[in-house]
Coordinates of C-alpha atoms and ligand atoms in Angstrom, one line a residue:
X1 CA 168.6 79.3 120.1
X2 CA 167.5 80.0 116.6
X3 CA 166.2 83.5 116.1
X4 CA 163.2 83.5 113.6
X5 CA 163.4 86.4 111.1
X6 CA 160.5 88.9 111.5
X7 CA 159.2 90.2 108.1
X8 CA 156.6 92.8 107.7
X9 CA 154.2 92.7 104.9
X10 CA 155.8 96.0 103.4
X11 CA 159.2 94.4 103.4
X12 CA 157.9 91.1 101.9
X13 CA 155.9 92.8 99.1
X14 CA 158.9 95.0 98.2
X15 CA 161.5 92.1 98.1
X16 CA 159.1 89.8 96.2
X17 CA 157.5 92.0 93.8
X18 CA 157.3 90.3 90.4
X19 CA 159.5 91.3 87.5
X20 CA 156.6 93.0 85.7
X21 CA 155.4 95.0 88.6
X22 CA 155.9 98.7 88.7
X23 CA 155.8 100.7 92.1
X24 CA 152.2 101.2 91.6
X25 CA 151.4 97.6 92.0
X26 CA 153.4 97.2 95.2
X27 CA 151.7 100.4 96.6
X28 CA 148.2 99.0 95.7
X29 CA 148.9 95.9 97.8
X30 CA 150.0 98.2 100.8
X31 CA 146.6 100.2 100.2
X32 CA 144.7 96.9 100.6
X33 CA 146.7 96.0 103.7
X34 CA 145.9 99.4 105.3
X35 CA 142.1 98.9 104.4
X36 CA 142.3 95.5 106.0
X37 CA 143.6 97.1 109.3
X38 CA 140.9 99.6 109.3
X39 CA 138.2 97.0 108.6
X40 CA 139.6 94.6 111.3
X41 CA 139.6 97.3 113.8
X42 CA 135.7 97.8 113.2
X43 CA 134.9 93.9 112.9
X44 CA 136.5 93.1 116.2
X45 CA 134.3 95.7 117.8
X46 CA 131.1 94.4 116.1
X47 CA 129.9 92.6 119.3
X48 CA 129.8 96.0 121.0
X49 CA 127.0 97.1 118.5
X50 CA 124.3 96.2 120.8
X51 CA 125.9 98.1 123.7
X52 CA 127.1 101.2 121.6
X53 CA 124.2 101.4 119.0
X54 CA 122.9 99.3 116.0
X55 CA 123.5 99.8 112.5
X56 CA 121.0 102.4 111.1
X57 CA 120.6 103.8 114.6
X58 CA 122.0 107.1 115.7
X59 CA 125.1 107.2 118.0
X60 CA 126.0 109.5 120.7
X61 CA 127.4 112.1 118.5
X62 CA 124.2 112.0 116.4
X63 CA 125.9 110.2 113.5
X64 CA 124.2 107.3 111.8
X65 CA 125.9 103.9 112.5
X66 CA 126.9 102.2 109.3
X67 CA 126.5 98.6 108.5
X68 CA 130.0 96.9 108.3
X69 CA 129.7 95.8 104.8
X70 CA 129.0 99.4 103.6
X71 CA 131.7 100.6 105.9
X72 CA 134.2 98.1 104.5
X73 CA 133.2 99.1 100.9
X74 CA 133.7 102.8 101.4
X75 CA 137.0 102.3 103.1
X76 CA 138.3 100.4 100.2
X77 CA 137.0 102.9 97.7
X78 CA 138.3 105.9 99.7
X79 CA 141.8 104.5 100.0
X80 CA 142.1 103.7 96.4
X81 CA 140.2 106.2 94.4
X82 CA 142.7 109.1 94.5
X83 CA 146.0 107.1 94.3
X84 CA 146.6 107.1 90.4
X85 CA 147.2 103.4 90.6
X86 CA 143.7 102.2 89.3
X87 CA 141.7 102.7 86.2
X88 CA 138.5 101.3 87.6
X89 CA 137.2 99.2 90.5
X90 CA 134.2 97.0 91.0
X91 CA 132.6 96.1 94.3
X92 CA 130.2 93.3 95.2
X93 CA 128.2 96.0 97.1
X94 CA 127.7 98.1 94.0
X95 CA 125.5 97.3 90.9
X96 CA 127.8 98.9 88.4
X97 CA 131.6 99.7 87.9
X98 CA 133.2 102.1 90.3
X99 CA 134.7 104.8 88.3
X100 CA 137.9 106.7 89.3
X101 CA 136.6 110.4 89.8
X102 CA 137.6 112.7 87.0
X103 CA 139.8 114.9 89.3
X104 CA 142.1 112.0 90.1
X105 CA 144.6 110.5 87.8
X106 CA 144.1 107.2 86.0
X107 CA 146.2 104.3 86.9
X108 CA 147.0 100.9 85.2
X109 CA 145.3 98.4 87.4
X110 CA 141.8 97.3 88.0
X111 CA 140.6 96.4 91.7
X112 CA 137.7 93.9 92.1
X113 CA 136.6 93.3 95.6
X114 CA 134.1 91.8 97.8
X115 CA 134.4 94.1 101.0
X116 CA 132.8 91.8 103.5
X117 CA 132.0 88.2 102.4
X118 CA 129.9 86.1 104.7
X119 CA 128.6 89.3 106.5
X120 CA 125.4 87.3 107.6
X121 CA 127.9 85.7 110.1
X122 CA 128.8 88.9 111.8
X123 CA 125.9 89.0 114.2
X124 CA 126.9 85.7 115.6
X125 CA 130.5 86.4 115.9
X126 CA 131.8 84.1 113.1
X127 CA 134.7 84.9 110.9
X128 CA 134.1 86.9 107.8
X129 CA 136.5 88.1 105.0
X130 CA 137.5 90.6 102.2
X131 CA 138.2 89.2 98.8
X132 CA 140.3 91.1 96.2
X133 CA 141.4 90.5 92.8
X134 CA 143.7 92.8 90.6
X135 CA 143.9 92.7 86.8
X136 CA 145.7 95.1 84.3
X137 CA 143.7 97.8 82.6
X138 CA 143.2 96.6 78.9
X139 CA 143.7 100.0 77.3
X140 CA 146.1 102.2 79.3
X141 CA 145.1 105.3 77.2
X142 CA 141.4 105.2 78.3
X143 CA 139.6 105.6 81.7
X144 CA 138.4 102.3 83.1
X145 CA 135.5 100.7 81.4
X146 CA 133.3 97.5 82.1
X147 CA 135.6 95.5 79.8
X148 CA 138.6 96.0 82.1
X149 CA 136.6 94.4 84.9
X150 CA 135.1 91.5 82.7
X151 CA 138.4 89.6 82.4
X152 CA 138.9 85.8 83.0
X153 CA 140.6 84.8 86.1
X154 CA 143.6 83.4 84.2
X155 CA 144.5 87.2 83.4
X156 CA 144.7 88.1 87.1
X157 CA 147.9 89.6 88.2
X158 CA 147.2 89.2 92.0
X159 CA 144.4 88.0 94.2
X160 CA 144.0 87.5 97.9
X161 CA 141.9 87.9 100.9
X162 CA 141.7 89.0 104.5
X163 CA 140.2 86.8 107.2
X164 CA 138.9 88.4 110.2
X165 CA 139.0 85.5 112.6
X166 CA 140.5 84.8 115.9
X167 CA 143.4 86.7 114.3
X168 CA 143.3 88.9 111.2
X169 CA 145.3 87.5 108.4
X170 CA 146.0 88.7 104.9
X171 CA 146.7 85.9 102.4
X172 CA 147.7 86.8 98.8
X173 CA 149.6 85.7 95.7
X174 CA 151.1 87.7 92.8
X175 CA 151.6 84.4 90.8
X176 CA 154.7 83.5 92.9
X177 CA 153.2 81.3 95.6
X178 CA 150.6 82.1 98.3
X179 CA 151.8 83.9 101.4
X180 CA 150.0 84.6 104.6
X181 CA 150.5 87.4 107.1
X182 CA 149.0 87.8 110.6
X183 CA 148.1 91.2 112.0
X184 CA 149.8 91.9 115.3
X185 CA 147.2 94.2 116.7
X186 CA 149.7 95.8 119.3
X187 CA 152.0 97.3 116.7
X188 CA 149.5 97.5 113.8
X189 CA 151.6 95.5 111.4
X190 CA 151.0 92.3 109.3
X191 CA 154.0 89.9 110.0
X192 CA 154.8 87.1 107.8
X193 CA 153.5 84.0 109.4
X194 CA 152.8 81.5 106.5
X195 CA 155.1 81.5 103.6
X196 CA 154.5 79.5 100.5
X197 CA 151.3 77.9 101.6
X198 CA 150.4 74.6 99.8
X199 CA 147.3 72.5 100.2
X200 CA 148.5 69.4 102.0
X201 CA 147.9 65.9 100.8
X202 CA 146.2 63.8 102.0
X203 CA 143.4 66.3 102.4
X204 CA 141.4 66.3 105.5
X205 CA 138.0 68.1 104.9
X206 CA 135.1 68.5 102.6
X207 CA 132.9 71.6 103.0
X208 CA 129.3 72.0 101.7
X209 CA 126.0 73.1 102.8
X210 CA 124.0 69.7 103.1
X211 CA 120.7 71.2 103.4
X212 CA 120.4 71.4 99.6
X213 CA 121.1 67.7 99.0
X214 CA 117.6 67.0 97.5
X215 CA 118.0 70.0 95.1
X216 CA 121.4 68.9 93.6
X217 CA 121.8 67.1 90.3
X218 CA 122.6 63.3 90.3
X219 CA 126.2 64.0 89.5
X220 CA 126.6 66.2 92.6
X221 CA 124.8 63.8 94.8
X222 CA 127.0 61.0 93.7
X223 CA 129.9 63.2 94.3
X224 CA 128.8 63.8 97.9
X225 CA 128.5 60.1 98.5
X226 CA 131.9 59.5 97.1
X227 CA 133.3 62.3 99.5
X228 CA 131.6 60.6 102.4
X229 CA 133.5 57.4 101.6
X230 CA 130.6 55.5 100.2
X231 CA 130.4 54.1 96.6
X232 CA 133.7 52.2 97.1
X233 CA 135.8 55.3 97.5
X234 CA 138.7 55.1 99.8
X235 CA 138.2 58.6 100.8
X236 CA 138.4 59.5 104.6
X237 CA 137.3 63.1 105.0
X238 CA 135.6 65.0 107.7
X239 CA 132.9 67.6 107.0
X240 CA 133.5 71.1 108.2
X241 CA 131.1 73.9 107.0
X242 CA 131.2 77.4 108.4
X243 CA 129.2 79.1 105.8
X244 CA 131.6 81.9 105.4
X245 CA 133.6 81.3 102.2
X246 CA 136.9 83.0 103.1
X247 CA 136.9 81.0 106.5
X248 CA 136.0 77.7 104.7
X249 CA 138.6 78.2 102.0
X250 CA 141.2 79.3 104.4
X251 CA 140.8 76.2 106.6
X252 CA 140.9 74.0 103.5
X253 CA 144.0 75.7 102.3
X254 CA 145.8 74.8 105.4
X255 CA 144.5 71.2 106.0
X256 CA 143.6 70.2 102.5
X257 CA 140.1 69.4 101.2
X258 CA 137.4 70.6 98.9
X259 CA 134.7 73.4 99.3
X260 CA 131.8 73.2 96.9
X261 CA 128.8 75.3 96.3
X262 CA 127.1 73.6 93.4
X263 CA 124.1 74.7 91.4
X264 CA 120.8 73.6 92.7
X265 CA 117.2 73.7 91.5
X266 CA 116.4 77.0 93.1
X267 CA 119.9 78.5 92.1
X268 CA 120.7 77.2 88.7
X269 CA 124.2 79.0 88.6
X270 CA 124.9 78.4 92.3
X271 CA 125.2 81.4 94.7
X272 CA 128.9 82.6 94.6
X273 CA 130.0 85.4 92.3
X274 CA 132.6 84.5 89.6
X275 CA 134.5 87.9 89.7
X276 CA 134.3 88.8 93.4
X277 CA 134.6 85.2 94.9
X278 CA 135.3 82.3 92.5
X279 CA 138.0 83.7 90.3
X280 CA 140.3 85.3 93.1
X281 CA 140.1 82.0 95.2
X282 CA 140.8 79.9 92.2
X283 CA 143.9 81.9 91.4
X284 CA 145.1 81.3 94.9
X285 CA 144.1 77.5 94.8
X286 CA 146.1 77.2 91.7
X287 CA 149.2 78.8 93.2
X288 CA 148.9 76.4 96.3
X289 CA 148.9 73.4 94.0
X290 CA 145.1 73.1 94.0
X291 CA 142.2 73.6 91.4
X292 CA 138.9 75.1 91.0
X293 CA 136.1 74.2 88.5
X294 CA 132.6 74.8 87.9
X295 CA 132.0 71.1 87.6
X296 CA 132.7 71.3 83.8
X297 CA 135.6 73.5 83.2
X298 CA 138.4 75.5 85.1
X299 CA 137.1 78.6 86.7
X300 CA 140.1 80.6 85.7
X301 CA 139.1 80.0 82.0
X302 CA 135.6 81.3 82.3
X303 CA 135.1 84.6 80.4
X304 CA 132.6 86.8 82.6
X305 CA 129.8 88.3 80.8
X306 CA 128.4 90.3 83.7
X307 CA 129.7 91.9 86.9
X308 CA 127.6 89.9 89.3
X309 CA 127.5 86.6 87.3
X310 CA 127.2 83.5 89.6
X311 CA 129.0 80.2 89.1
X312 CA 128.9 76.9 90.8
X313 CA 132.2 76.3 92.6
X314 CA 134.3 73.3 93.3
X315 CA 137.7 74.2 94.9
X316 CA 140.4 72.6 96.7
X317 CA 142.9 69.7 96.1
X318 CA 143.0 68.8 92.6
X319 CA 142.2 65.1 92.7
X320 CA 139.0 66.0 94.7
X321 CA 137.9 68.5 92.3
X322 CA 138.6 66.4 89.3
X323 CA 136.4 63.7 90.8
X324 CA 133.5 66.3 90.9
X325 CA 134.0 66.9 87.1
X326 CA 134.1 63.3 86.4
X327 CA 130.8 62.4 88.2
X328 CA 129.1 65.4 86.9
X329 CA 130.1 64.8 83.2
X330 CA 128.9 61.0 83.7
X331 CA 125.6 61.7 85.3
X332 CA 124.3 65.1 84.4
X333 CA 123.1 66.3 81.0
X334 CA 125.0 69.3 79.6
X335 CA 122.8 72.4 80.4
X336 CA 121.2 74.0 77.4
X337 CA 122.7 77.3 76.2
X338 CA 121.1 80.6 77.2
Ligands
LIG1 P1 126.8 85.2 103.2 O1 125.5 84.8 102.4 O2 126.7 85.2 104.7 O3 127.3 86.5 102.8 O4 128.7 84.5 99.3 C1 128.2 84.8 100.4 C2 128.2 83.6 101.4 O5 127.9 84.0 102.7 C3 129.5 82.8 101.5 O6 130.4 83.6 102.3 C4 129.1 81.6 101.9 O7 130.1 80.5 101.6 C5 127.7 81.3 101.4 O8 127.2 82.6 101.1 C6 126.8 80.6 102.4 O9 125.7 80.1 101.7 P2 124.5 79.2 102.5 O10 124.0 79.9 103.5 O11 123.5 79.0 101.3 O12 125.3 77.9 102.7

């Protein structure tokens, strides 16, 4: 009988930390793993809310019940504000940058996070996720500023997500492959379950919200027809769309495919956020042999100009995403500047 190695996330991070990483970086990943456990503990109890009290209502102890996305946001902030590892944070839940309080030391890294993505799915017991991205602070002598957060995805030093699904998984990359860990709730540890994840070829799925079909550009409509195996393509893909980005991405990472949230007439820049969603997932896709584009250029090359900037997203196996670029370039006029 072969005995499989059991590797905890702590051990894996320590043994695989990149050359450039200092202890702070390793510890920052531990902090995120701890936040993930605390958030997972709450999300798995979300169905009990109706029985034990709704968000905004008062619980038995007279305390206000929090919404889960607010809870997740605060957990990450409170675990990371005082550690001396960060110079600034930015959260999808907050309008402006989240400064490190003056009483705490300043660190070298920038943490960008979407505390609970897909949160409209919580009420119906569908998987949701936390997405995170780590940059280096631009000027180590200064306290963190907006500029530290507005860096292109190609400058990321790490990115990942936590998926709160039938199991809780943490998937991350420090630029040296994509690795997945599954939480064992009995012992409270993330254990290595998916080492060196690569998008398989041939791919299996395409994922999109079809209800917007009439509002997409001609290029995007042509692309959808191509994905469906029409227009003489030889593609054989099934459609799967959960409507929860982390879950959709995670499935396609393991099964191969493409996820798209294009621009449409009512959302000219799409819906998803460049910094909190598109760039970190683009970093992971690249590490897994895939590619992400806004339909014209790589997501990782886009210089953000505001914290909550939105971007059309095409992400998955490279040939599938490149076909989107080709059809958009062929059929759609280049949008005017400004
Ligand atoms: P949600 O609105 O539930 O928070 O970015 C948010 C997001 O979910 C993504 O997780 C998901 O992929 C997308 O929106 C779903 O949007 P549509 O309902 O327009 O398909």
